[in-house]
Amino acid sequence: MSSQIVNPAAVPGRFGPYGGRYVPETLMVPLFELERAYELTKTDAAFQSEFHGLLKNFAGRPTPLQFASRLTAHLGGPRIYLKREDLLHTGAHKINNAIGQGLLAVKMGKPRIIAETGAGQHGVASATIAAHLGLDCVVYMGTEDMARQALNVSRMRMLGAQVVGVEAGSRTLKDAINEAMRDWVTNIRTTHYLLGSVLGAHPYPTMVRDFQSVIGREAREQILSTERRLPTHLYACVGGGSNAIGLFYAFVRDSSVKMVGIEAGGRGTGLGEHAARLGVLQGYTGARPGVLQGTYTYVLQNADGQIAATHSISAGLDYPAIGPEHAWLADERRAEYAAISDDAAVAAARLLARTEGIIPALESAHAIAGLIERAPQMSKDDLVILNLSGRGDKDMDTYSRLL
C-alpha cells in the first residue's frame, strides 16, 4: 500500500521546516552555481551515461542483496537480507556520491576538490575519484579521527590527496567541515566542496540523496525479484544520514515498509556522551532544532545554544546534527530513529563476523545491533533489508583492542 506522504517542499531544498541555505553571502554564488549545474545533469544524457558507467565499471555496482541465512537462524525472527555496499570499490557507499560530485566538478571547470571526513571512507572515496579524474584533492580530517582511522589516512595519501589534520574543537567531523568551508570561501573560483553526507546548505542534502538513491532502487528491484514482495523493515545506521536515505528513498511512499535509522548511543544518555539527535524517547538529551553548517535540522546543543560535544566509538557517527530530510521523516513519523551503545555495536560486529563471515564497519555495526535488539518482537513473516554500508578493515585496531 502506498502512503500519502509527499515532501511538502514548495521551496527547493526544504523538507517541511528543515533544510534551507544558511551560509555567508560569499558562499551563495557557488551554491547557486552548483544547484544550476546539478539540475542540468538530470537531463544531460552524456553526464548520466558517464555517471552510471563509473558506478558499474569503477565502483562495482550493482551490489548484491545477500540473504543472511545464519544470522536469520541465530536470531530466530525475520528473514534478513544485507545490501552489500561494503563490496564497493573503496569499501563503502561513499563512492556513489563521490563519483557524482567529481563529475560535477569537471563539468563546472573546477580543477580542485576539497572534502571533509570522519571515519575516512568519504575522504578515501574523494581522493579516489579525484585521482581517477585528474583533480587535485585536499581532505580535512580531525586529528582525533586521524588517530582512529590511520589506515584510511594512508590510503588517501597513497592516492595523492593532501590530508590536513584539524586540531580545533573536538578534532572530529564537525571541525573538519568547518575547515573545509573556510577553504571553500577562500578558493571558490577553482574549488568544488565535495560534501560527503546529506548535510549542509541546499543543494547538498538533495543532491547527495539523489546520488545515493541507487542503493534503494537496486534493493527494491532485488527483493521483489527474490521474495516477490516488499520488505517489512529497512535498517541503516545514521550519522549525517546518506547511506540511510539512500536506502529509504525508494520506499518512502510505501507505508507498509517501516524505516529504522540507528544513531550512536555512545556510552550514556547525557549531553556529550552520545550522538543521538532523535533519541529523545530513549532519554538521550540535548537535541532540538537549530542551524549548523548551513542547514536547519535537529542539533545537539546546550542550554545556551552552543554546539555540544559528541561521543561515539564510530568516527562516522559522532556528528552533532542529522540530515534535514531525516529530521522531517522523524517529525512525520514516517521513519523511526533509535540509538545503540558502543558496546552493543561491537558485540553486533562480532556476531555478524561469526555467523556470516562478514566484518562490518563500526557504523554499520550499529544498524546490526539495532536489528538484533528488535528481532525478538518481530515474526518469521517479517522481511528485513539492512544496509551494510561499509566494511570493517578500517576499524580492526578498535575491534582488536576491545575484543
GROMACS .gro file of C-alpha atoms in nm:
model
  403
    1MET     CA    1   0.000   0.000   0.000
    2SER     CA    2   0.130   0.347  -0.081
    3SER     CA    3   0.120   0.619   0.182
    4GLN     CA    4   0.014   0.972   0.112
    5ILE     CA    5   0.336   1.120   0.242
    6VAL     CA    6   0.476   1.368  -0.006
    7ASN     CA    7   0.762   1.606   0.053
    8PRO     CA    8   0.577   1.935   0.110
    9ALA     CA    9   0.872   2.145   0.000
   10ALA     CA   10   0.741   2.403  -0.242
   11VAL     CA   11   1.078   2.571  -0.196
   12PRO     CA   12   1.364   2.355  -0.328
   13GLY     CA   13   1.590   2.236  -0.051
   14ARG     CA   14   1.323   2.232   0.219
   15PHE     CA   15   1.193   1.923   0.395
   16GLY     CA   16   0.899   2.061   0.584
   17PRO     CA   17   1.060   2.330   0.802
   18TYR     CA   18   1.408   2.177   0.772
   19GLY     CA   19   1.690   2.231   0.526
   20GLY     CA   20   1.749   2.568   0.361
   21ARG     CA   21   2.062   2.765   0.291
   22TYR     CA   22   2.213   2.938   0.597
   23VAL     CA   23   2.556   3.047   0.479
   24PRO     CA   24   2.763   3.364   0.443
   25GLU     CA   25   2.688   3.572   0.135
   26THR     CA   26   3.020   3.469  -0.020
   27LEU     CA   27   2.900   3.110  -0.046
   28MET     CA   28   2.566   3.189  -0.208
   29VAL     CA   29   2.722   3.228  -0.554
   30PRO     CA   30   2.896   2.886  -0.562
   31LEU     CA   31   2.585   2.723  -0.414
   32PHE     CA   32   2.365   2.874  -0.688
   33GLU     CA   33   2.625   2.766  -0.946
   34LEU     CA   34   2.626   2.413  -0.805
   35GLU     CA   35   2.247   2.397  -0.797
   36ARG     CA   36   2.220   2.506  -1.162
   37ALA     CA   37   2.489   2.260  -1.271
   38TYR     CA   38   2.327   1.975  -1.084
   39GLU     CA   39   1.979   2.047  -1.224
   40LEU     CA   40   2.125   2.039  -1.576
   41THR     CA   41   2.283   1.698  -1.519
   42LYS     CA   42   1.941   1.539  -1.462
   43THR     CA   43   1.860   1.576  -1.832
   44ASP     CA   44   2.217   1.553  -1.960
   45ALA     CA   45   2.240   1.211  -2.129
   46ALA     CA   46   2.621   1.225  -2.153
   47PHE     CA   47   2.659   1.302  -1.782
   48GLN     CA   48   2.415   1.029  -1.678
   49SER     CA   49   2.584   0.778  -1.907
   50GLU     CA   50   2.927   0.855  -1.761
   51PHE     CA   51   2.793   0.851  -1.403
   52HIS     CA   52   2.621   0.513  -1.440
   53GLY     CA   53   2.918   0.377  -1.634
   54LEU     CA   54   3.152   0.463  -1.347
   55LEU     CA   55   2.910   0.320  -1.090
   56LYS     CA   56   2.917  -0.008  -1.281
   57ASN     CA   57   3.272  -0.038  -1.409
   58PHE     CA   58   3.470   0.160  -1.150
   59ALA     CA   59   3.271   0.128  -0.825
   60GLY     CA   60   3.133  -0.221  -0.888
   61ARG     CA   61   2.756  -0.176  -0.895
   62PRO     CA   62   2.508  -0.332  -0.863
   63THR     CA   63   2.595  -0.458  -0.516
   64PRO     CA   64   2.447  -0.793  -0.406
   65LEU     CA   65   2.143  -0.830  -0.181
   66GLN     CA   66   2.258  -1.125   0.028
   67PHE     CA   67   2.026  -1.345   0.232
   68ALA     CA   68   2.189  -1.370   0.576
   69SER     CA   69   2.080  -1.728   0.642
   70ARG     CA   70   2.286  -1.797   0.954
   71LEU     CA   71   2.210  -1.459   1.115
   72THR     CA   72   1.842  -1.520   1.038
   73ALA     CA   73   1.857  -1.862   1.203
   74HIS     CA   74   2.052  -1.728   1.501
   75LEU     CA   75   1.801  -1.450   1.572
   76GLY     CA   76   1.503  -1.677   1.504
   77GLY     CA   77   1.284  -1.397   1.379
   78PRO     CA   78   1.264  -1.213   1.048
   79ARG     CA   79   1.426  -1.309   0.717
   80ILE     CA   80   1.729  -1.078   0.688
   81TYR     CA   81   1.891  -0.952   0.371
   82LEU     CA   82   2.212  -0.747   0.364
   83LYS     CA   83   2.261  -0.479   0.098
   84ARG     CA   84   2.634  -0.524   0.041
   85GLU     CA   85   2.762  -0.167  -0.005
   86ASP     CA   86   3.076  -0.286   0.173
   87LEU     CA   87   3.175  -0.464  -0.151
   88LEU     CA   88   3.208  -0.139  -0.346
   89HIS     CA   89   3.547  -0.002  -0.452
   90THR     CA   90   3.694   0.189  -0.155
   91GLY     CA   91   3.486  -0.020   0.088
   92ALA     CA   92   3.171   0.183   0.147
   93HIS     CA   93   2.870   0.355  -0.007
   94LYS     CA   94   3.056   0.689  -0.010
   95ILE     CA   95   3.194   0.625  -0.359
   96ASN     CA   96   2.845   0.663  -0.515
   97ASN     CA   97   2.824   1.030  -0.418
   98ALA     CA   98   3.194   1.098  -0.478
   99ILE     CA   99   3.163   0.985  -0.840
  100GLY     CA  100   2.861   1.209  -0.898
  101GLN     CA  101   3.018   1.518  -0.744
  102GLY     CA  102   3.356   1.451  -0.904
  103LEU     CA  103   3.192   1.455  -1.246
  104LEU     CA  104   3.009   1.775  -1.150
  105ALA     CA  105   3.339   1.940  -1.057
  106VAL     CA  106   3.474   1.856  -1.403
  107LYS     CA  107   3.154   1.986  -1.564
  108MET     CA  108   3.187   2.316  -1.373
  109GLY     CA  109   3.553   2.352  -1.469
  110LYS     CA  110   3.680   2.320  -1.110
  111PRO     CA  111   4.026   2.153  -1.109
  112ARG     CA  112   4.041   2.117  -0.729
  113ILE     CA  113   3.815   1.941  -0.483
  114ILE     CA  114   3.811   1.961  -0.107
  115ALA     CA  115   3.637   1.720   0.127
  116GLU     CA  116   3.580   1.653   0.494
  117THR     CA  117   3.589   1.310   0.651
  118GLY     CA  118   3.525   1.144   0.986
  119ALA     CA  119   3.567   0.769   0.950
  120GLY     CA  120   3.782   0.832   0.645
  121GLN     CA  121   3.563   0.649   0.394
  122HIS     CA  122   3.437   0.967   0.229
  123GLY     CA  123   3.791   1.103   0.223
  124VAL     CA  124   3.916   0.787   0.054
  125ALA     CA  125   3.628   0.798  -0.195
  126SER     CA  126   3.700   1.166  -0.273
  127ALA     CA  127   4.072   1.102  -0.315
  128THR     CA  128   3.992   0.802  -0.535
  129ILE     CA  129   3.764   0.985  -0.777
  130ALA     CA  130   3.999   1.286  -0.781
  131ALA     CA  131   4.286   1.060  -0.890
  132HIS     CA  132   4.066   0.891  -1.149
  133LEU     CA  133   3.950   1.223  -1.298
  134GLY     CA  134   4.283   1.407  -1.265
  135LEU     CA  135   4.171   1.657  -0.999
  136ASP     CA  136   4.368   1.800  -0.709
  137CYS     CA  137   4.229   1.689  -0.373
  138VAL     CA  138   4.259   1.819  -0.016
  139VAL     CA  139   4.085   1.632   0.266
  140TYR     CA  140   4.021   1.785   0.608
  141MET     CA  141   4.010   1.542   0.899
  142GLY     CA  142   4.004   1.592   1.274
  143THR     CA  143   4.320   1.467   1.440
  144GLU     CA  144   4.115   1.251   1.679
  145ASP     CA  145   3.969   1.074   1.376
  146MET     CA  146   4.310   1.055   1.207
  147ALA     CA  147   4.438   0.859   1.507
  148ARG     CA  148   4.135   0.625   1.499
  149GLN     CA  149   4.148   0.579   1.123
  150ALA     CA  150   4.520   0.574   1.041
  151LEU     CA  151   4.472   0.318   0.764
  152ASN     CA  152   4.238   0.549   0.573
  153VAL     CA  153   4.478   0.841   0.615
  154SER     CA  154   4.748   0.629   0.450
  155ARG     CA  155   4.509   0.531   0.169
  156MET     CA  156   4.423   0.896   0.095
  157ARG     CA  157   4.789   0.994   0.082
  158MET     CA  158   4.869   0.696  -0.141
  159LEU     CA  159   4.603   0.825  -0.380
  160GLY     CA  160   4.772   1.165  -0.396
  161ALA     CA  161   4.543   1.364  -0.167
  162GLN     CA  162   4.671   1.613   0.087
  163VAL     CA  163   4.528   1.524   0.430
  164VAL     CA  164   4.505   1.827   0.659
  165GLY     CA  165   4.469   1.750   1.029
  166VAL     CA  166   4.226   1.971   1.222
  167GLU     CA  167   4.315   2.044   1.585
  168ALA     CA  168   4.022   2.275   1.661
  169GLY     CA  169   3.726   2.188   1.884
  170SER     CA  170   3.662   1.819   1.937
  171ARG     CA  171   3.904   1.737   1.648
  172THR     CA  172   3.632   1.530   1.474
  173LEU     CA  173   3.394   1.562   1.177
  174LYS     CA  174   3.222   1.887   1.273
  175ASP     CA  175   3.557   2.064   1.297
  176ALA     CA  176   3.676   1.913   0.968
  177ILE     CA  177   3.365   2.055   0.797
  178ASN     CA  178   3.436   2.399   0.944
  179GLU     CA  179   3.788   2.397   0.798
  180ALA     CA  180   3.667   2.273   0.460
  181MET     CA  181   3.412   2.555   0.445
  182ARG     CA  182   3.683   2.812   0.527
  183ASP     CA  183   3.892   2.675   0.241
  184TRP     CA  184   3.594   2.691   0.005
  185VAL     CA  185   3.523   3.055   0.089
  186THR     CA  186   3.882   3.140   0.001
  187ASN     CA  187   3.902   2.938  -0.322
  188ILE     CA  188   3.551   2.930  -0.468
  189ARG     CA  189   3.660   3.001  -0.826
  190THR     CA  190   3.880   2.693  -0.858
  191THR     CA  191   3.739   2.460  -0.593
  192HIS     CA  192   3.439   2.234  -0.552
  193TYR     CA  193   3.347   2.126  -0.199
  194LEU     CA  194   3.265   1.754  -0.222
  195LEU     CA  195   3.044   1.724   0.086
  196GLY     CA  196   3.003   1.366   0.196
  197SER     CA  197   2.658   1.340   0.352
  198VAL     CA  198   2.301   1.473   0.332
  199LEU     CA  199   2.403   1.777   0.532
  200GLY     CA  200   2.489   2.139   0.466
  201ALA     CA  201   2.317   2.405   0.260
  202HIS     CA  202   2.093   2.334  -0.037
  203PRO     CA  203   2.154   2.168  -0.284
  204TYR     CA  204   2.376   1.925  -0.090
  205PRO     CA  205   2.111   1.727   0.106
  206THR     CA  206   1.903   1.672  -0.208
  207MET     CA  207   2.196   1.613  -0.441
  208VAL     CA  208   2.377   1.366  -0.215
  209ARG     CA  209   2.050   1.180  -0.156
  210ASP     CA  210   1.993   1.154  -0.530
  211PHE     CA  211   2.342   1.016  -0.591
  212GLN     CA  212   2.295   0.762  -0.308
  213SER     CA  213   1.939   0.664  -0.403
  214VAL     CA  214   2.082   0.395  -0.633
  215ILE     CA  215   2.110   0.183  -0.315
  216GLY     CA  216   1.736   0.173  -0.257
  217ARG     CA  217   1.644   0.141  -0.625
  218GLU     CA  218   1.864  -0.167  -0.655
  219ALA     CA  219   1.746  -0.315  -0.324
  220ARG     CA  220   1.380  -0.271  -0.421
  221GLU     CA  221   1.428  -0.445  -0.754
  222GLN     CA  222   1.636  -0.722  -0.596
  223ILE     CA  223   1.395  -0.802  -0.311
  224LEU     CA  224   1.095  -0.807  -0.546
  225SER     CA  225   1.284  -1.044  -0.775
  226THR     CA  226   1.390  -1.271  -0.488
  227GLU     CA  227   1.097  -1.263  -0.244
  228ARG     CA  228   0.817  -1.134  -0.472
  229ARG     CA  229   0.719  -0.878  -0.209
  230LEU     CA  230   0.839  -0.560  -0.045
  231PRO     CA  231   1.035  -0.574   0.280
  232THR     CA  232   0.853  -0.505   0.604
  233HIS     CA  233   1.154  -0.325   0.756
  234LEU     CA  234   1.460  -0.129   0.644
  235TYR     CA  235   1.757  -0.076   0.876
  236ALA     CA  236   2.053   0.159   0.834
  237CYS     CA  237   2.293   0.349   1.057
  238VAL     CA  238   2.258   0.728   1.063
  239GLY     CA  239   2.540   0.976   1.111
  240GLY     CA  240   2.465   1.256   0.869
  241GLY     CA  241   2.242   1.001   0.703
  242SER     CA  242   2.347   0.943   0.342
  243ASN     CA  243   2.351   0.563   0.344
  244ALA     CA  244   2.017   0.554   0.525
  245ILE     CA  245   1.839   0.799   0.296
  246GLY     CA  246   1.997   0.619   0.000
  247LEU     CA  247   1.816   0.302   0.108
  248PHE     CA  248   1.496   0.466   0.237
  249TYR     CA  249   1.419   0.698  -0.054
  250ALA     CA  250   1.288   0.430  -0.292
  251PHE     CA  251   1.043   0.310  -0.024
  252VAL     CA  252   0.922   0.640   0.129
  253ARG     CA  253   0.578   0.616  -0.033
  254ASP     CA  254   0.526   0.255   0.074
  255SER     CA  255   0.355   0.287   0.411
  256SER     CA  256   0.381  -0.090   0.470
  257VAL     CA  257   0.762  -0.059   0.484
  258LYS     CA  258   0.892   0.051   0.824
  259MET     CA  259   1.216   0.251   0.802
  260VAL     CA  260   1.451   0.243   1.103
  261GLY     CA  261   1.759   0.462   1.139
  262ILE     CA  262   2.012   0.374   1.409
  263GLU     CA  263   2.217   0.650   1.571
  264ALA     CA  264   2.518   0.641   1.802
  265GLY     CA  265   2.415   0.597   2.163
  266GLY     CA  266   2.779   0.615   2.272
  267ARG     CA  267   2.842   0.548   2.640
  268GLY     CA  268   2.547   0.724   2.806
  269THR     CA  269   2.237   0.941   2.766
  270GLY     CA  270   2.385   1.267   2.896
  271LEU     CA  271   2.491   1.550   2.667
  272GLY     CA  272   2.844   1.485   2.540
  273GLU     CA  273   2.817   1.109   2.589
  274HIS     CA  274   2.637   1.024   2.264
  275ALA     CA  275   2.540   1.143   1.915
  276ALA     CA  276   2.166   1.062   1.924
  277ARG     CA  277   1.990   1.359   1.770
  278LEU     CA  278   1.648   1.193   1.753
  279GLY     CA  279   1.673   0.959   2.053
  280VAL     CA  280   1.467   1.168   2.294
  281LEU     CA  281   1.221   0.883   2.362
  282GLN     CA  282   1.513   0.673   2.486
  283GLY     CA  283   1.622   0.951   2.720
  284TYR     CA  284   1.909   1.091   2.513
  285THR     CA  285   1.935   1.462   2.591
  286GLY     CA  286   2.037   1.777   2.411
  287ALA     CA  287   1.879   1.774   2.064
  288ARG     CA  288   1.648   2.044   1.934
  289PRO     CA  289   1.602   2.222   1.602
  290GLY     CA  290   1.874   2.469   1.511
  291VAL     CA  291   2.118   2.570   1.240
  292LEU     CA  292   2.453   2.404   1.190
  293GLN     CA  293   2.686   2.438   0.894
  294GLY     CA  294   2.429   2.569   0.651
  295THR     CA  295   2.112   2.377   0.732
  296TYR     CA  296   1.822   2.386   0.979
  297THR     CA  297   1.773   2.048   1.146
  298TYR     CA  298   1.796   1.870   1.481
  299VAL     CA  299   2.122   1.968   1.651
  300LEU     CA  300   2.278   1.858   1.979
  301GLN     CA  301   2.327   2.178   2.179
  302ASN     CA  302   2.348   2.301   2.535
  303ALA     CA  303   2.100   2.532   2.709
  304ASP     CA  304   2.277   2.838   2.562
  305GLY     CA  305   2.255   2.706   2.207
  306GLN     CA  306   2.624   2.617   2.183
  307ILE     CA  307   2.700   2.306   1.977
  308ALA     CA  308   2.754   2.014   2.212
  309ALA     CA  309   3.041   1.771   2.215
  310THR     CA  310   2.953   1.423   2.096
  311HIS     CA  311   3.089   1.075   2.151
  312SER     CA  312   3.079   0.752   1.956
  313ILE     CA  313   3.317   0.464   1.915
  314SER     CA  314   3.245   0.512   1.545
  315ALA     CA  315   3.419   0.807   1.381
  316GLY     CA  316   3.146   0.823   1.115
  317LEU     CA  317   2.851   0.867   1.353
  318ASP     CA  318   2.964   1.132   1.601
  319TYR     CA  319   2.827   1.440   1.422
  320PRO     CA  320   2.606   1.673   1.631
  321ALA     CA  321   2.338   1.723   1.361
  322ILE     CA  322   2.134   1.495   1.137
  323GLY     CA  323   2.041   1.542   0.771
  324PRO     CA  324   1.731   1.765   0.734
  325GLU     CA  325   1.534   1.505   0.539
  326HIS     CA  326   1.575   1.262   0.829
  327ALA     CA  327   1.453   1.534   1.069
  328TRP     CA  328   1.141   1.571   0.855
  329LEU     CA  329   1.084   1.193   0.825
  330ALA     CA  330   1.107   1.170   1.205
  331ASP     CA  331   0.858   1.453   1.259
  332GLU     CA  332   0.620   1.293   1.009
  333ARG     CA  333   0.665   0.958   1.190
  334ARG     CA  334   0.744   0.804   0.855
  335ALA     CA  335   1.075   0.677   0.990
  336GLU     CA  336   1.177   0.568   1.337
  337TYR     CA  337   1.514   0.657   1.488
  338ALA     CA  338   1.680   0.489   1.784
  339ALA     CA  339   2.024   0.481   1.940
  340ILE     CA  340   2.261   0.192   2.010
  341SER     CA  341   2.551   0.190   2.257
  342ASP     CA  342   2.917   0.148   2.172
  343ASP     CA  343   2.924  -0.191   2.345
  344ALA     CA  344   2.618  -0.323   2.160
  345ALA     CA  345   2.766  -0.219   1.825
  346VAL     CA  346   3.093  -0.402   1.892
  347ALA     CA  347   2.906  -0.714   2.003
  348ALA     CA  348   2.691  -0.700   1.688
  349ALA     CA  349   3.001  -0.676   1.469
  350ARG     CA  350   3.141  -0.990   1.629
  351LEU     CA  351   2.811  -1.174   1.580
  352LEU     CA  352   2.792  -1.085   1.211
  353ALA     CA  353   3.156  -1.186   1.162
  354ARG     CA  354   3.098  -1.526   1.322
  355THR     CA  355   2.762  -1.606   1.164
  356GLU     CA  356   2.808  -1.465   0.813
  357GLY     CA  357   3.183  -1.428   0.767
  358ILE     CA  358   3.149  -1.051   0.720
  359ILE     CA  359   3.333  -0.795   0.934
  360PRO     CA  360   3.126  -0.473   0.917
  361ALA     CA  361   3.235  -0.116   0.966
  362LEU     CA  362   3.161   0.013   1.316
  363GLU     CA  363   2.900   0.243   1.162
  364SER     CA  364   2.713  -0.048   1.000
  365ALA     CA  365   2.750  -0.249   1.322
  366HIS     CA  366   2.515  -0.002   1.490
  367ALA     CA  367   2.241  -0.092   1.241
  368ILE     CA  368   2.302  -0.463   1.303
  369ALA     CA  369   2.278  -0.407   1.680
  370GLY     CA  370   1.953  -0.216   1.632
  371LEU     CA  371   1.807  -0.510   1.441
  372ILE     CA  372   1.933  -0.763   1.698
  373GLU     CA  373   1.764  -0.562   1.974
  374ARG     CA  374   1.428  -0.558   1.791
  375ALA     CA  375   1.432  -0.908   1.640
  376PRO     CA  376   1.253  -1.074   1.938
  377GLN     CA  377   0.948  -0.853   1.873
  378MET     CA  378   0.941  -0.946   1.505
  379SER     CA  379   0.789  -1.252   1.336
  380LYS     CA  380   0.910  -1.505   1.082
  381ASP     CA  381   0.684  -1.332   0.828
  382ASP     CA  382   0.884  -1.011   0.860
  383LEU     CA  383   1.135  -0.934   0.588
  384VAL     CA  384   1.431  -0.703   0.659
  385ILE     CA  385   1.679  -0.526   0.436
  386LEU     CA  386   1.977  -0.396   0.632
  387ASN     CA  387   2.219  -0.161   0.459
  388LEU     CA  388   2.571  -0.288   0.524
  389SER     CA  389   2.718   0.049   0.438
  390GLY     CA  390   3.088  -0.029   0.483
  391ARG     CA  391   3.345  -0.294   0.564
  392GLY     CA  392   3.541  -0.323   0.884
  393ASP     CA  393   3.903  -0.317   0.764
  394LYS     CA  394   3.943   0.042   0.884
  395ASP     CA  395   3.817  -0.049   1.233
  396MET     CA  396   4.032  -0.356   1.303
  397ASP     CA  397   4.254  -0.171   1.552
  398THR     CA  398   3.946  -0.079   1.753
  399TYR     CA  399   3.795  -0.427   1.728
  400SER     CA  400   4.118  -0.600   1.823
  401ARG     CA  401   4.159  -0.371   2.125
  402LEU     CA  402   3.804  -0.425   2.250
  403LEU     CA  403   3.754  -0.790   2.161
   0.00000   0.00000   0.00000
